[in-house]
mmCIF file of C-alpha atoms and ligand atoms in Angstrom:
data_model
loop_
_atom_site.group_PDB
_atom_site.id
_atom_site.type_symbol
_atom_site.label_atom_id
_atom_site.label_comp_id
_atom_site.label_asym_id
_atom_site.label_seq_id
_atom_site.Cartn_x
_atom_site.Cartn_y
_atom_site.Cartn_z
ATOM 1 C CA MET A 1 97.689 14.504 -34.658
ATOM 2 C CA ALA A 2 98.408 11.873 -36.849
ATOM 3 C CA SER A 3 95.634 10.031 -39.286
ATOM 4 C CA ILE A 4 95.124 6.659 -39.166
ATOM 5 C CA ASN A 5 94.922 3.250 -41.268
ATOM 6 C CA ASN A 6 90.867 4.282 -41.257
ATOM 7 C CA ALA A 7 90.755 0.609 -42.352
ATOM 8 C CA TYR A 8 91.905 -0.675 -38.402
ATOM 9 C CA ALA A 9 88.425 1.805 -37.330
ATOM 10 C CA GLY A 10 86.044 -0.925 -39.261
ATOM 11 C CA LEU A 11 87.485 -4.123 -37.782
ATOM 12 C CA SER A 12 85.842 -6.036 -34.994
ATOM 13 C CA GLY A 13 86.721 -5.245 -31.432
ATOM 14 C CA ASN A 14 89.326 -8.032 -30.708
ATOM 15 C CA TYR A 15 91.157 -10.833 -32.887
ATOM 16 C CA LEU A 16 89.018 -13.712 -31.948
ATOM 17 C CA PHE A 17 91.636 -15.434 -29.836
ATOM 18 C CA SER A 18 92.463 -12.197 -27.555
ATOM 19 C CA GLU A 19 88.381 -12.149 -27.308
ATOM 20 C CA VAL A 20 88.390 -15.846 -26.163
ATOM 21 C CA ALA A 21 91.325 -15.202 -24.125
ATOM 22 C CA ARG A 22 89.565 -12.022 -22.358
ATOM 23 C CA ARG A 23 86.630 -13.855 -21.453
ATOM 24 C CA VAL A 24 88.717 -16.971 -19.794
ATOM 25 C CA SER A 25 91.161 -14.605 -18.147
ATOM 26 C CA ALA A 26 87.991 -12.497 -16.510
ATOM 27 C CA TYR A 27 86.040 -15.852 -15.153
ATOM 28 C CA ARG A 28 89.933 -16.965 -13.746
ATOM 29 C CA GLN A 29 89.798 -13.732 -11.404
ATOM 30 C CA LYS A 30 86.136 -14.471 -10.517
ATOM 31 C CA HIS A 31 86.821 -18.464 -9.692
ATOM 32 C CA PRO A 32 90.604 -18.509 -9.107
ATOM 33 C CA GLU A 33 90.233 -22.225 -7.768
ATOM 34 C CA THR A 34 89.322 -23.313 -10.816
ATOM 35 C CA GLU A 35 90.795 -25.430 -13.151
ATOM 36 C CA VAL A 36 90.162 -24.014 -16.392
ATOM 37 C CA ILE A 37 90.611 -27.195 -19.172
ATOM 38 C CA SER A 38 91.346 -25.416 -22.929
ATOM 39 C CA LEU A 39 89.717 -26.597 -25.896
ATOM 40 C CA GLY A 40 90.269 -23.302 -27.532
ATOM 41 C CA ILE A 41 93.370 -22.271 -29.251
ATOM 42 C CA GLY A 42 94.969 -24.708 -31.267
ATOM 43 C CA ASP A 43 97.995 -24.464 -29.078
ATOM 44 C CA VAL A 44 99.981 -27.593 -28.518
ATOM 45 C CA SER A 45 100.882 -29.762 -24.980
ATOM 46 C CA GLN A 46 103.399 -32.345 -26.137
ATOM 47 C CA PRO A 47 107.153 -31.322 -25.624
ATOM 48 C CA MET A 48 109.475 -31.145 -28.152
ATOM 49 C CA ILE A 49 110.950 -34.538 -29.633
ATOM 50 C CA PRO A 50 114.771 -34.816 -28.608
ATOM 51 C CA ALA A 51 115.937 -34.564 -32.209
ATOM 52 C CA VAL A 52 114.903 -30.722 -31.952
ATOM 53 C CA ILE A 53 116.223 -30.300 -28.629
ATOM 54 C CA ARG A 54 119.549 -31.537 -29.375
ATOM 55 C CA ALA A 55 119.474 -29.671 -32.352
ATOM 56 C CA LEU A 56 118.605 -26.726 -30.619
ATOM 57 C CA HIS A 57 121.712 -27.176 -27.914
ATOM 58 C CA LYS A 58 123.809 -27.875 -30.476
ATOM 59 C CA ALA A 59 123.340 -24.855 -32.485
ATOM 60 C CA VAL A 60 123.546 -22.409 -28.990
ATOM 61 C CA ASP A 61 126.778 -23.612 -28.716
ATOM 62 C CA GLU A 62 127.696 -22.683 -32.425
ATOM 63 C CA MET A 63 126.721 -19.294 -31.398
ATOM 64 C CA ALA A 64 129.507 -19.543 -28.539
ATOM 65 C CA CYS A 65 132.460 -20.033 -31.230
ATOM 66 C CA ALA A 66 134.249 -17.549 -33.446
ATOM 67 C CA GLU A 67 134.363 -20.223 -35.970
ATOM 68 C CA THR A 68 130.622 -21.563 -36.294
ATOM 69 C CA PHE A 69 129.065 -18.227 -34.812
ATOM 70 C CA ARG A 70 126.153 -17.061 -37.292
ATOM 71 C CA GLY A 71 124.389 -13.432 -37.491
ATOM 72 C CA TYR A 72 122.315 -12.384 -40.293
ATOM 73 C CA GLY A 73 121.230 -15.185 -42.529
ATOM 74 C CA PRO A 74 119.679 -15.480 -45.268
ATOM 75 C CA GLU A 75 116.261 -13.491 -45.741
ATOM 76 C CA GLN A 76 114.663 -16.414 -47.429
ATOM 77 C CA GLY A 77 115.996 -18.880 -44.733
ATOM 78 C CA TYR A 78 119.413 -21.094 -45.015
ATOM 79 C CA GLY A 79 119.649 -23.208 -47.609
ATOM 80 C CA PHE A 80 120.273 -26.782 -45.545
ATOM 81 C CA LEU A 81 116.317 -26.014 -44.311
ATOM 82 C CA ARG A 82 114.572 -25.430 -47.653
ATOM 83 C CA GLU A 83 116.511 -28.561 -48.941
ATOM 84 C CA ALA A 84 115.478 -30.654 -45.956
ATOM 85 C CA ILE A 85 111.830 -29.129 -46.273
ATOM 86 C CA LEU A 86 112.194 -30.189 -50.152
ATOM 87 C CA ASN A 87 113.116 -34.135 -49.539
ATOM 88 C CA HIS A 88 110.716 -34.534 -47.062
ATOM 89 C CA ASP A 89 107.756 -32.756 -47.826
ATOM 90 C CA PHE A 90 107.278 -32.582 -51.760
ATOM 91 C CA LEU A 91 109.878 -35.036 -53.927
ATOM 92 C CA PRO A 92 108.800 -38.209 -52.190
ATOM 93 C CA ARG A 93 104.894 -37.007 -53.193
ATOM 94 C CA GLY A 94 106.229 -36.332 -56.656
ATOM 95 C CA VAL A 95 105.787 -32.366 -56.453
ATOM 96 C CA ASN A 96 108.440 -31.076 -58.503
ATOM 97 C CA ILE A 97 109.279 -27.684 -56.944
ATOM 98 C CA ARG A 98 112.466 -26.421 -56.349
ATOM 99 C CA ALA A 99 114.404 -25.803 -52.504
ATOM 100 C CA GLU A 100 114.578 -21.791 -54.014
ATOM 101 C CA GLU A 101 110.661 -21.538 -54.128
ATOM 102 C CA ILE A 102 110.745 -22.202 -50.551
ATOM 103 C CA PHE A 103 110.536 -19.234 -48.321
ATOM 104 C CA ILE A 104 111.648 -19.940 -44.465
ATOM 105 C CA SER A 105 109.658 -17.910 -42.124
ATOM 106 C CA ASP A 106 108.701 -17.464 -38.109
ATOM 107 C CA GLY A 107 104.824 -19.301 -39.071
ATOM 108 C CA ALA A 108 102.650 -19.502 -41.676
ATOM 109 C CA LYS A 109 100.328 -17.161 -39.907
ATOM 110 C CA SER A 110 102.914 -14.317 -40.256
ATOM 111 C CA ASP A 111 103.074 -15.139 -43.793
ATOM 112 C CA ILE A 112 99.320 -15.502 -44.484
ATOM 113 C CA GLY A 113 98.749 -12.381 -42.939
ATOM 114 C CA ASN A 114 101.522 -10.675 -45.130
ATOM 115 C CA PHE A 115 101.096 -12.194 -48.279
ATOM 116 C CA GLN A 116 97.755 -10.406 -49.467
ATOM 117 C CA GLU A 117 100.317 -7.362 -49.824
ATOM 118 C CA LEU A 118 101.808 -8.421 -52.896
ATOM 119 C CA PHE A 119 97.344 -7.443 -54.361
ATOM 120 C CA GLY A 120 96.150 -4.606 -55.675
ATOM 121 C CA GLU A 121 94.046 -2.538 -53.064
ATOM 122 C CA ASP A 122 90.963 -2.935 -55.485
ATOM 123 C CA ALA A 123 91.489 -7.037 -55.831
ATOM 124 C CA VAL A 124 88.897 -9.058 -54.981
ATOM 125 C CA ILE A 125 89.013 -11.674 -52.393
ATOM 126 C CA ALA A 126 87.533 -15.142 -51.781
ATOM 127 C CA LEU A 127 87.121 -16.548 -48.059
ATOM 128 C CA THR A 128 84.897 -19.294 -46.869
ATOM 129 C CA ASP A 129 82.686 -19.150 -44.279
ATOM 130 C CA PRO A 130 83.555 -19.631 -41.474
ATOM 131 C CA VAL A 131 86.819 -18.670 -41.655
ATOM 132 C CA TYR A 132 90.651 -18.584 -40.100
ATOM 133 C CA PRO A 133 90.472 -15.067 -39.086
ATOM 134 C CA VAL A 134 94.062 -14.329 -39.882
ATOM 135 C CA TYR A 135 92.470 -14.165 -43.390
ATOM 136 C CA GLU A 136 89.971 -11.904 -43.408
ATOM 137 C CA ASP A 137 91.266 -9.415 -41.329
ATOM 138 C CA SER A 138 94.810 -8.672 -42.722
ATOM 139 C CA ASN A 139 92.651 -7.972 -46.281
ATOM 140 C CA ALA A 140 90.313 -5.790 -43.890
ATOM 141 C CA MET A 141 93.453 -4.418 -42.603
ATOM 142 C CA ALA A 142 94.906 -3.611 -46.133
ATOM 143 C CA GLY A 143 91.486 -1.491 -47.006
ATOM 144 C CA ARG A 144 90.220 -4.213 -49.572
ATOM 145 C CA ALA A 145 87.311 -5.727 -47.609
ATOM 146 C CA GLY A 146 85.107 -2.471 -48.017
ATOM 147 C CA THR A 147 82.581 -1.958 -45.348
ATOM 148 C CA ARG A 148 81.311 -4.633 -42.390
ATOM 149 C CA GLU A 149 77.690 -4.900 -41.918
ATOM 150 C CA ASN A 150 76.156 -7.831 -40.014
ATOM 151 C CA GLY A 151 79.361 -9.613 -39.780
ATOM 152 C CA ARG A 152 80.242 -9.564 -43.226
ATOM 153 C CA TRP A 153 82.711 -7.102 -45.527
ATOM 154 C CA ASN A 154 80.698 -6.046 -48.749
ATOM 155 C CA ARG A 155 83.699 -6.548 -50.913
ATOM 156 C CA ILE A 156 84.924 -9.889 -50.171
ATOM 157 C CA VAL A 157 82.967 -12.885 -51.470
ATOM 158 C CA TYR A 158 82.248 -15.243 -49.115
ATOM 159 C CA LEU A 159 81.822 -19.282 -49.985
ATOM 160 C CA PRO A 160 79.572 -20.526 -46.976
ATOM 161 C CA CYS A 161 80.756 -24.005 -45.823
ATOM 162 C CA THR A 162 77.461 -25.984 -43.671
ATOM 163 C CA ALA A 163 76.309 -29.177 -43.407
ATOM 164 C CA ALA A 164 74.058 -28.558 -46.473
ATOM 165 C CA ASN A 165 77.232 -28.403 -48.586
ATOM 166 C CA ALA A 166 79.379 -30.907 -46.310
ATOM 167 C CA PHE A 167 81.579 -28.029 -45.287
ATOM 168 C CA GLN A 168 83.051 -28.187 -49.184
ATOM 169 C CA PRO A 169 83.007 -24.541 -50.565
ATOM 170 C CA ASP A 170 81.401 -24.315 -54.095
ATOM 171 C CA LEU A 171 83.151 -22.544 -56.539
ATOM 172 C CA PRO A 172 82.155 -18.799 -56.837
ATOM 173 C CA SER A 173 79.748 -17.385 -58.793
ATOM 174 C CA VAL A 174 81.905 -13.859 -58.897
ATOM 175 C CA ARG A 175 85.491 -14.371 -60.381
ATOM 176 C CA PRO A 176 87.502 -13.374 -57.361
ATOM 177 C CA ASP A 177 91.533 -11.965 -57.599
ATOM 178 C CA VAL A 178 92.620 -14.323 -54.767
ATOM 179 C CA ILE A 179 91.288 -17.221 -53.299
ATOM 180 C CA TYR A 180 91.970 -18.475 -49.745
ATOM 181 C CA LEU A 181 91.732 -22.073 -48.951
ATOM 182 C CA CYS A 182 92.671 -24.502 -46.479
ATOM 183 C CA SER A 183 92.720 -28.114 -45.808
ATOM 184 C CA PRO A 184 92.271 -29.824 -43.488
ATOM 185 C CA ASN A 185 90.521 -27.189 -43.043
ATOM 186 C CA ASN A 186 90.445 -24.884 -39.969
ATOM 187 C CA PRO A 187 87.741 -24.484 -37.850
ATOM 188 C CA THR A 188 85.919 -27.044 -39.540
ATOM 189 C CA GLY A 189 88.489 -29.987 -39.813
ATOM 190 C CA THR A 190 86.950 -31.150 -42.817
ATOM 191 C CA VAL A 191 89.348 -32.253 -45.941
ATOM 192 C CA LEU A 192 89.143 -31.094 -49.419
ATOM 193 C CA ASP A 193 89.556 -34.405 -51.885
ATOM 194 C CA ARG A 194 91.607 -34.482 -55.063
ATOM 195 C CA SER A 195 88.688 -33.915 -57.108
ATOM 196 C CA SER A 196 87.697 -30.877 -55.593
ATOM 197 C CA LEU A 197 90.891 -29.484 -54.996
ATOM 198 C CA THR A 198 91.570 -30.347 -59.202
ATOM 199 C CA ALA A 199 88.196 -27.959 -59.839
ATOM 200 C CA TRP A 200 89.948 -25.167 -57.644
ATOM 201 C CA VAL A 201 92.830 -25.410 -59.601
ATOM 202 C CA ASN A 202 91.593 -25.357 -62.662
ATOM 203 C CA TYR A 203 89.134 -22.448 -61.719
ATOM 204 C CA ALA A 204 91.942 -20.411 -61.074
ATOM 205 C CA ARG A 205 94.154 -21.348 -63.708
ATOM 206 C CA GLU A 206 90.764 -20.629 -66.278
ATOM 207 C CA LYS A 207 89.787 -17.429 -64.511
ATOM 208 C CA GLU A 208 93.579 -16.548 -63.667
ATOM 209 C CA SER A 209 93.303 -15.922 -59.722
ATOM 210 C CA VAL A 210 96.212 -17.057 -57.237
ATOM 211 C CA ILE A 211 95.270 -19.624 -54.573
ATOM 212 C CA LEU A 212 96.757 -18.618 -50.930
ATOM 213 C CA PHE A 213 96.558 -22.528 -49.497
ATOM 214 C CA ASP A 214 96.956 -22.984 -46.166
ATOM 215 C CA ALA A 215 98.231 -26.527 -45.136
ATOM 216 C CA ALA A 216 99.262 -26.021 -41.901
ATOM 217 C CA TYR A 217 97.341 -29.041 -41.139
ATOM 218 C CA GLU A 218 98.207 -31.248 -43.585
ATOM 219 C CA ALA A 219 100.107 -33.330 -41.169
ATOM 220 C CA PHE A 220 97.018 -34.726 -39.785
ATOM 221 C CA ILE A 221 96.073 -36.422 -42.789
ATOM 222 C CA GLN A 222 95.760 -39.991 -42.532
ATOM 223 C CA ASP A 223 94.341 -41.145 -46.209
ATOM 224 C CA ASP A 224 97.295 -40.901 -48.416
ATOM 225 C CA SER A 225 95.086 -40.672 -50.893
ATOM 226 C CA LEU A 226 94.233 -37.014 -49.878
ATOM 227 C CA PRO A 227 96.351 -34.270 -51.096
ATOM 228 C CA ARG A 228 99.127 -33.025 -48.826
ATOM 229 C CA SER A 229 99.960 -30.238 -50.943
ATOM 230 C CA ILE A 230 98.263 -28.219 -53.913
ATOM 231 C CA TYR A 231 100.884 -29.048 -56.061
ATOM 232 C CA GLU A 232 100.126 -32.553 -56.013
ATOM 233 C CA ILE A 233 97.245 -30.837 -58.657
ATOM 234 C CA PRO A 234 98.806 -30.719 -61.885
ATOM 235 C CA GLY A 235 98.581 -26.928 -62.926
ATOM 236 C CA ALA A 236 98.878 -25.619 -59.322
ATOM 237 C CA ASP A 237 102.276 -24.429 -59.863
ATOM 238 C CA GLU A 238 100.816 -21.607 -62.310
ATOM 239 C CA VAL A 239 98.218 -20.391 -59.746
ATOM 240 C CA ALA A 240 98.677 -21.509 -56.104
ATOM 241 C CA VAL A 241 100.933 -20.653 -53.378
ATOM 242 C CA GLU A 242 101.338 -23.076 -49.852
ATOM 243 C CA PHE A 243 101.374 -22.219 -46.461
ATOM 244 C CA ARG A 244 102.976 -24.773 -44.168
ATOM 245 C CA SER A 245 103.738 -24.724 -40.027
ATOM 246 C CA LEU A 246 105.880 -26.577 -37.926
ATOM 247 C CA SER A 247 103.574 -25.283 -35.274
ATOM 248 C CA LYS A 248 101.182 -28.248 -35.067
ATOM 249 C CA THR A 249 103.458 -31.092 -36.248
ATOM 250 C CA ALA A 250 106.437 -30.360 -34.553
ATOM 251 C CA GLY A 251 105.205 -28.490 -31.417
ATOM 252 C CA PHE A 252 106.721 -24.855 -32.637
ATOM 253 C CA THR A 253 103.846 -22.830 -31.620
ATOM 254 C CA GLY A 254 106.616 -21.237 -29.014
ATOM 255 C CA LEU A 255 109.548 -21.421 -31.181
ATOM 256 C CA ARG A 256 108.308 -20.107 -34.491
ATOM 257 C CA CYS A 257 109.006 -21.656 -37.495
ATOM 258 C CA GLY A 258 106.563 -21.674 -40.821
ATOM 259 C CA TYR A 259 107.132 -21.797 -44.689
ATOM 260 C CA ALA A 260 105.716 -20.527 -47.622
ATOM 261 C CA VAL A 261 106.124 -22.157 -51.216
ATOM 262 C CA VAL A 262 106.099 -19.438 -53.638
ATOM 263 C CA PRO A 263 106.507 -21.242 -57.635
ATOM 264 C CA GLU A 264 108.925 -19.171 -60.130
ATOM 265 C CA LYS A 265 106.156 -19.686 -62.631
ATOM 266 C CA LEU A 266 103.336 -18.236 -60.542
ATOM 267 C CA THR A 267 102.463 -14.209 -61.966
ATOM 268 C CA ALA A 268 100.129 -11.484 -61.652
ATOM 269 C CA ARG A 269 99.021 -8.629 -63.653
ATOM 270 C CA THR A 270 100.123 -5.161 -62.944
ATOM 271 C CA LYS A 271 97.396 -2.568 -63.683
ATOM 272 C CA ASP A 272 98.545 -1.851 -67.363
ATOM 273 C CA GLY A 273 98.545 -5.295 -68.003
ATOM 274 C CA ARG A 274 102.304 -6.612 -67.436
ATOM 275 C CA LEU A 275 102.688 -9.912 -65.829
ATOM 276 C CA LEU A 276 104.966 -9.850 -62.488
ATOM 277 C CA SER A 277 106.693 -12.604 -60.979
ATOM 278 C CA LEU A 278 105.025 -13.263 -57.523
ATOM 279 C CA HIS A 279 107.662 -15.090 -56.403
ATOM 280 C CA ASP A 280 110.251 -12.092 -57.294
ATOM 281 C CA MET A 281 108.084 -9.821 -55.525
ATOM 282 C CA TRP A 282 107.436 -12.042 -52.466
ATOM 283 C CA LEU A 283 111.371 -12.125 -52.355
ATOM 284 C CA ARG A 284 111.805 -8.184 -52.468
ATOM 285 C CA ARG A 285 109.228 -7.598 -49.464
ATOM 286 C CA GLN A 286 111.133 -10.618 -47.744
ATOM 287 C CA CYS A 287 114.390 -9.009 -48.266
ATOM 288 C CA THR A 288 113.019 -5.279 -47.497
ATOM 289 C CA LYS A 289 110.669 -5.848 -44.151
ATOM 290 C CA TYR A 290 111.975 -9.136 -42.699
ATOM 291 C CA ASN A 291 115.789 -10.409 -41.598
ATOM 292 C CA GLY A 292 114.777 -14.316 -41.627
ATOM 293 C CA CYS A 293 113.961 -17.026 -39.100
ATOM 294 C CA PRO A 294 116.966 -17.250 -36.347
ATOM 295 C CA TYR A 295 119.423 -19.856 -37.018
ATOM 296 C CA ILE A 296 119.340 -21.489 -34.095
ATOM 297 C CA VAL A 297 115.167 -22.342 -34.994
ATOM 298 C CA GLN A 298 116.289 -22.771 -38.492
ATOM 299 C CA ARG A 299 118.748 -25.646 -37.161
ATOM 300 C CA ALA A 300 115.840 -27.047 -34.744
ATOM 301 C CA ALA A 301 113.609 -27.124 -37.633
ATOM 302 C CA GLU A 302 115.872 -28.942 -39.773
ATOM 303 C CA ALA A 303 116.078 -32.026 -37.168
ATOM 304 C CA VAL A 304 112.106 -32.832 -37.922
ATOM 305 C CA PHE A 305 112.745 -33.120 -41.315
ATOM 306 C CA GLN A 306 115.056 -36.032 -40.774
ATOM 307 C CA PRO A 307 114.262 -39.889 -41.231
ATOM 308 C CA GLU A 308 115.010 -40.350 -37.638
ATOM 309 C CA ALA A 309 112.756 -37.853 -36.292
ATOM 310 C CA GLY A 310 109.762 -39.478 -37.754
ATOM 311 C CA GLU A 311 108.979 -41.894 -34.814
ATOM 312 C CA GLU A 312 108.784 -39.365 -32.178
ATOM 313 C CA LEU A 313 106.616 -36.907 -34.564
ATOM 314 C CA ALA A 314 104.546 -39.362 -34.940
ATOM 315 C CA ALA A 315 104.121 -40.234 -31.483
ATOM 316 C CA ALA A 316 103.645 -36.833 -30.910
ATOM 317 C CA LEU A 317 100.620 -36.760 -33.474
ATOM 318 C CA ALA A 318 99.096 -39.922 -32.469
ATOM 319 C CA VAL A 319 98.414 -38.755 -28.974
ATOM 320 C CA TYR A 320 96.149 -35.570 -30.758
ATOM 321 C CA ARG A 321 94.797 -37.841 -33.354
ATOM 322 C CA ASP A 322 93.395 -39.997 -30.194
ATOM 323 C CA ASN A 323 91.939 -36.839 -28.413
ATOM 324 C CA ALA A 324 90.347 -35.949 -31.616
ATOM 325 C CA ARG A 325 88.805 -39.645 -32.007
ATOM 326 C CA ILE A 326 87.873 -39.517 -27.948
ATOM 327 C CA MET A 327 86.263 -36.131 -28.584
ATOM 328 C CA LEU A 328 84.053 -37.326 -31.777
ATOM 329 C CA ASP A 329 83.011 -40.565 -29.891
ATOM 330 C CA ALA A 330 81.640 -38.753 -26.651
ATOM 331 C CA PHE A 331 80.253 -36.080 -28.825
ATOM 332 C CA ARG A 332 78.045 -38.754 -30.894
ATOM 333 C CA ARG A 333 77.509 -40.768 -27.596
ATOM 334 C CA MET A 334 75.801 -37.436 -26.111
ATOM 335 C CA GLY A 335 73.615 -37.033 -29.258
ATOM 336 C CA LEU A 336 75.286 -34.318 -30.700
ATOM 337 C CA SER A 337 76.341 -33.657 -34.213
ATOM 338 C CA ALA A 338 80.026 -33.232 -34.671
ATOM 339 C CA PHE A 339 82.399 -33.174 -37.942
ATOM 340 C CA GLY A 340 86.179 -33.585 -39.315
ATOM 341 C CA GLY A 341 88.599 -34.356 -36.363
ATOM 342 C CA VAL A 342 89.274 -37.435 -38.643
ATOM 343 C CA HIS A 343 92.432 -35.524 -40.600
ATOM 344 C CA SER A 344 92.612 -32.578 -38.912
ATOM 345 C CA PRO A 345 93.308 -31.692 -35.070
ATOM 346 C CA TYR A 346 90.144 -29.909 -34.707
ATOM 347 C CA VAL A 347 86.241 -30.968 -34.245
ATOM 348 C CA TRP A 348 83.711 -28.907 -35.087
ATOM 349 C CA LEU A 349 80.108 -29.586 -33.158
ATOM 350 C CA GLN A 350 76.958 -28.136 -33.555
ATOM 351 C CA THR A 351 75.646 -26.572 -30.561
ATOM 352 C CA PRO A 352 72.847 -28.260 -28.711
ATOM 353 C CA LYS A 353 69.428 -26.723 -29.377
ATOM 354 C CA ALA A 354 70.800 -24.305 -31.946
ATOM 355 C CA MET A 355 72.595 -22.527 -29.348
ATOM 356 C CA PRO A 356 74.090 -19.294 -30.302
ATOM 357 C CA SER A 357 77.909 -19.939 -30.335
ATOM 358 C CA TRP A 358 79.184 -17.002 -27.402
ATOM 359 C CA ASP A 359 76.006 -18.536 -25.660
ATOM 360 C CA PHE A 360 77.625 -21.924 -25.890
ATOM 361 C CA PHE A 361 80.897 -20.383 -25.043
ATOM 362 C CA ASP A 362 80.096 -19.041 -21.599
ATOM 363 C CA LEU A 363 77.970 -21.641 -20.530
ATOM 364 C CA LEU A 364 80.532 -24.273 -21.034
ATOM 365 C CA LEU A 365 82.921 -21.999 -19.246
ATOM 366 C CA GLU A 366 80.585 -21.008 -16.686
ATOM 367 C CA ARG A 367 79.211 -24.621 -16.057
ATOM 368 C CA ALA A 368 82.259 -26.976 -16.626
ATOM 369 C CA ALA A 369 85.194 -24.606 -16.927
ATOM 370 C CA VAL A 370 85.870 -25.697 -20.219
ATOM 371 C CA VAL A 371 86.966 -23.138 -23.375
ATOM 372 C CA CYS A 372 86.169 -24.032 -26.626
ATOM 373 C CA THR A 373 86.159 -21.459 -29.572
ATOM 374 C CA PRO A 374 82.686 -20.241 -30.770
ATOM 375 C CA GLY A 375 81.681 -21.091 -34.341
ATOM 376 C CA ALA A 376 80.396 -17.102 -34.918
ATOM 377 C CA GLY A 377 84.267 -16.089 -34.521
ATOM 378 C CA PHE A 378 85.062 -17.963 -37.511
ATOM 379 C CA GLY A 379 82.018 -15.900 -39.287
ATOM 380 C CA VAL A 380 78.252 -15.818 -40.169
ATOM 381 C CA SER A 381 78.236 -19.223 -41.260
ATOM 382 C CA GLY A 382 79.680 -20.544 -37.889
ATOM 383 C CA GLU A 383 77.240 -19.600 -35.347
ATOM 384 C CA GLY A 384 75.399 -22.315 -34.393
ATOM 385 C CA TYR A 385 78.918 -24.411 -34.076
ATOM 386 C CA ALA A 386 81.701 -24.444 -31.817
ATOM 387 C CA ARG A 387 85.402 -25.561 -32.795
ATOM 388 C CA PHE A 388 86.985 -28.209 -30.230
ATOM 389 C CA THR A 389 90.742 -28.763 -30.498
ATOM 390 C CA ALA A 390 92.837 -31.985 -30.128
ATOM 391 C CA PHE A 391 95.819 -30.165 -28.594
ATOM 392 C CA ASN A 392 95.621 -30.417 -24.921
ATOM 393 C CA SER A 393 96.859 -33.904 -23.018
ATOM 394 C CA PRO A 394 94.978 -36.885 -22.986
ATOM 395 C CA GLU A 395 94.144 -36.351 -19.304
ATOM 396 C CA ASN A 396 92.461 -32.638 -20.038
ATOM 397 C CA THR A 397 90.959 -33.593 -23.027
ATOM 398 C CA LYS A 398 89.176 -36.659 -21.342
ATOM 399 C CA LYS A 399 88.442 -34.414 -18.041
ATOM 400 C CA ALA A 400 87.048 -31.608 -20.427
ATOM 401 C CA LEU A 401 84.368 -34.444 -21.949
ATOM 402 C CA GLU A 402 83.267 -35.732 -18.560
ATOM 403 C CA ARG A 403 82.767 -32.155 -16.995
ATOM 404 C CA LEU A 404 80.912 -31.286 -20.422
ATOM 405 C CA GLU A 405 78.778 -34.144 -20.698
ATOM 406 C CA LYS A 406 77.368 -33.213 -17.040
ATOM 407 C CA ALA A 407 77.187 -29.435 -17.949
ATOM 408 C CA LEU A 408 75.077 -30.196 -20.907
HETATM 409 C C1 LIG B 1 93.689 -21.653 -33.903
HETATM 410 O O1 LIG B 1 93.485 -22.004 -33.190
HETATM 411 O O2 LIG B 1 92.928 -21.602 -34.836
HETATM 412 C C2 LIG B 1 95.229 -21.720 -34.277
HETATM 413 O O3 LIG B 1 95.950 -21.810 -33.345
HETATM 414 C C3 LIG B 1 95.480 -20.232 -34.599
HETATM 415 C C4 LIG B 1 96.709 -19.777 -35.146
HETATM 416 O O4 LIG B 1 97.544 -21.256 -35.973
HETATM 417 O O5 LIG B 1 97.557 -19.179 -35.110
#
């Protein structure tokens, strides 16, 4: 019999969103007539914008002609898309990265899950708590997390984010090799301002740590003085990798496209003290294990970054922003404490009467047929909270809130 990667044996039973889906499906089987409204997983509801659909059709037609047909593409992504991203996301904000430092992929989740492979098995990882579970699970799968007790791994450095610190992680007291940060944050919906992010970059530079910065929700930032990219902070290109996604900003949750910025200046040490380029290692890794995001998808993604797409994209984002505002207002009207939701599609709700978050989840499902994500699924410090997404339609969001108000 084959022996397994023992690290899998220590994982919690299900991936968070699979457990939520399992409970919802059990409910649906019992109540086939009830319409369930999901404010759970962050999946979008607005269709793709016309500019993207046109680009998709055109690219599909190109595949039908010998002259324009494309087979394997560059593993790192086509130049046309990397240039479009650079010109749209980074240069206008004064960020001087180069197109060669952008790697196109099938989404930020895969990139974030895979990137930990570049670090040693004894690397110390720091995570905020609560946290997007992919950061923690992928390190646990690699055998880097130690053993799990009472919901925490003993080799991971946890940085609690609670109402007491306004959900802003404090700098670690133990030096980590790798620090995961997410802003706007999944799940709390809060955002790191320029001075907090500067403190993190300075810390990483001083301690020779690497920051893995998840910027998947940057498009939701409404205040232009807040940083959208970690590279807006001087010196970040020596210590940080940034992950971005088209899932939530352009409706690519099903089509799949994201990108990672791995600056050429970024290095880490081998056990015998030599400096290696993480950019070169990531390129080596991607070329070996990945054949690249489909050409058709990259053409669709290119359309997202053209000026003429701006208004159409803004209209879809406005729907989600409005939903978040409606949720925040409704929760506050109900006398509940809610956070986030301004520069983020996520609202982080304190459960009424400090109800355990999975009990709150079950109660909402049973009494209102509304799905949220229980805070405890994001970590120990998420207990007593639930996350609501703004990605459903305005009609469903309003209907869910009416049901919720009656149920509580
Ligand atoms: C979430 O709900 O946290 C996200 O949709 C998950 C993801 O993007 O993988």
